[in-house]
C-alpha cells in the first residue's frame, strides 16, 4: 500500500516505522550513550559497510557530471539516503534477539498488509481479479520466505494456512521472477532441512489447486493462457521492450563508462537520443532496464556498479558467517533461514527490477536486519537444535 508525498511513493508503514525507530533510538541514546556493542563480529565489519554506503552515495553525486536532469539525481540520492538511514536505524535498534524478531515480523507485516489490501480492493470492486497482474507477487514471495521456516517447527494451523495462502498468491501473480524464487526457495529448504516430504507436499498443493482453479474458473483460464503466451513468445511486446531496454542501457554505459549518464537519468537519456524503437510504454519516465545492476552500471558507471556489487557481497558474507555461529540453535535457526530465503528473493527482485515504491522499505529493512546479525551475542546460551524443551 502506497501513498504519494512530495512526488515520492511511500509505503503506509514507512513513516510510523521510522518514527518508532527514531523514538526508541533516542531513548537508547539517552540511556546508554553513543556506544554500541557488537556480538560475534568485529567493529571493522560495521565500519566497512558504512564506508561502502558513503561511497555509493558519492557515486550518485558523481554521476551528475554527465546528467541531463539533475533533479532525478537528487531524487535518487534522497531514495538511497532513505534506504541506508532506515537500515542504520534498524542496526541501532536491534540490541538483542527480541528486537531482532520484531524487525523480522515487521517485514512480514509490511508484505502481507499489501496482499490483504489488494484483496480488499478486489472484494470492494475497485480491482478485477484475473483481469491484470494485480496480485503483489514479490510481496507474496517475501512473506512466504519468512514464514516457511516455521512450518517444520510450528504445528499451529494458522502458520500452515498462511504458508499455503502465500504460496498460492505467489503462483497467481504469474510472475516469472516469483516462480523462479519459489523454485529456488524449495531447493534451499530441501538442502537445509533435508525434508523432501514437505517440499513434495507443498508442490502437490501448488499443482492440485492450480489445476482445479484452471478447470473451474474461466477468467483464470484466459488469464493464465494469455500470460503463458506472453512469457513464451519472444516477439511479445513486453519481451521486445525488455530486450530493447537492455540494449539501450549498454549503449548508455558506453557513452559514459566511468560515472554513468546520471542516476535515474535513463528515461531522460532515451528521450534525448530518440531511443524509442521497440518501446511500447507511453510514459518513458517509468522505464528502466529491469535489472538493478545494469541500471546502476548505466547511470552511475563502473564506480557505482562495483560499489553496489560489494554491498551485496558484504551482506552475503554476513549471512554466511552468521550461519556458522547460530545454525545449531533451534531458537535462532528458523529466523536465520528466513533471512537467507529473503536474501535469495531480494537478489531475484533486483536482477529483474529496480529499487522503487513498495520494495524500497522492504529492501531497507532487509539490509538493516542482515546488518543487525553482527550485534547478536555469540556467547548467549542458545538452545541447541534437538534439545528444545
C-alpha angles and dihedrals in degrees: 000000000000139000130188122245123173090340094310126112108228131188111243089235094050100084097043091045093050091044091051093047092049091047094051092040090054092055092044087052091048094049102040107017126227095312118107131182127225120212118214094347134085122245090245092071093064092043089052093054091046089053092049091050092051092047091051092051087049090054089056091053091044090054089065087079089078098027122126091189113043091180091067091050089055090046090053090048091052092049094051093043086054092050094049092041092055090044092054091045088056091047091051093044097052108081100146142014092271093061090043089059091049091057091044093056091040089065089049090051092048092054100041093047088059090052094047091048089055090053089048089056090050094050091046089052094243090118131029115227115230092013095096137359092276100144110098098241100183092046087053090049094049093048090047090052092052098049101037095078089061094057093084095040101037119060094188115129093224091059092054094042091052091048092054092043092052092046090055092047089053090050095047091051085072090209117154091213092051092049089050089050092052090051093050092045090054090051092048092047091051091049094049101040101021088221108147090164094064094043091051091045094052091043090052091050088048092053100038097051090042092053093044090049092050091050097047106031113064097189088054090052092054092043093051094045091050092048094046090051090052092050097047099040112083091194092057110123092240093054092043090052093050092051091047092051091052091052092048091048091054089047090053091049091052090055093057111009100166105053102002135230095295133291111283088000096116094102090048089050091053092050094044094053097035093242099162104122110123093014120120102176111109092208111058091190091075095054125107134159090260091239125087095208094048092046092051090046088055100040101033101024129219091321095060093038094055092047095050090048089051091050092054091044090051091052089050091053091051092052092047094050092043089056090057090051103042108019094100092058116098088198097053102028101081091050092048091048089050092053090049091051089048090052090056091050093047091051090052090048095052091044090057102030147007139264105274147126115338094009095056095074094043091049091052092048090049093053092046093047092050092048091049089063085078089067100051109106119250092202095058112120098247119186108253120236110262093025099074114135 
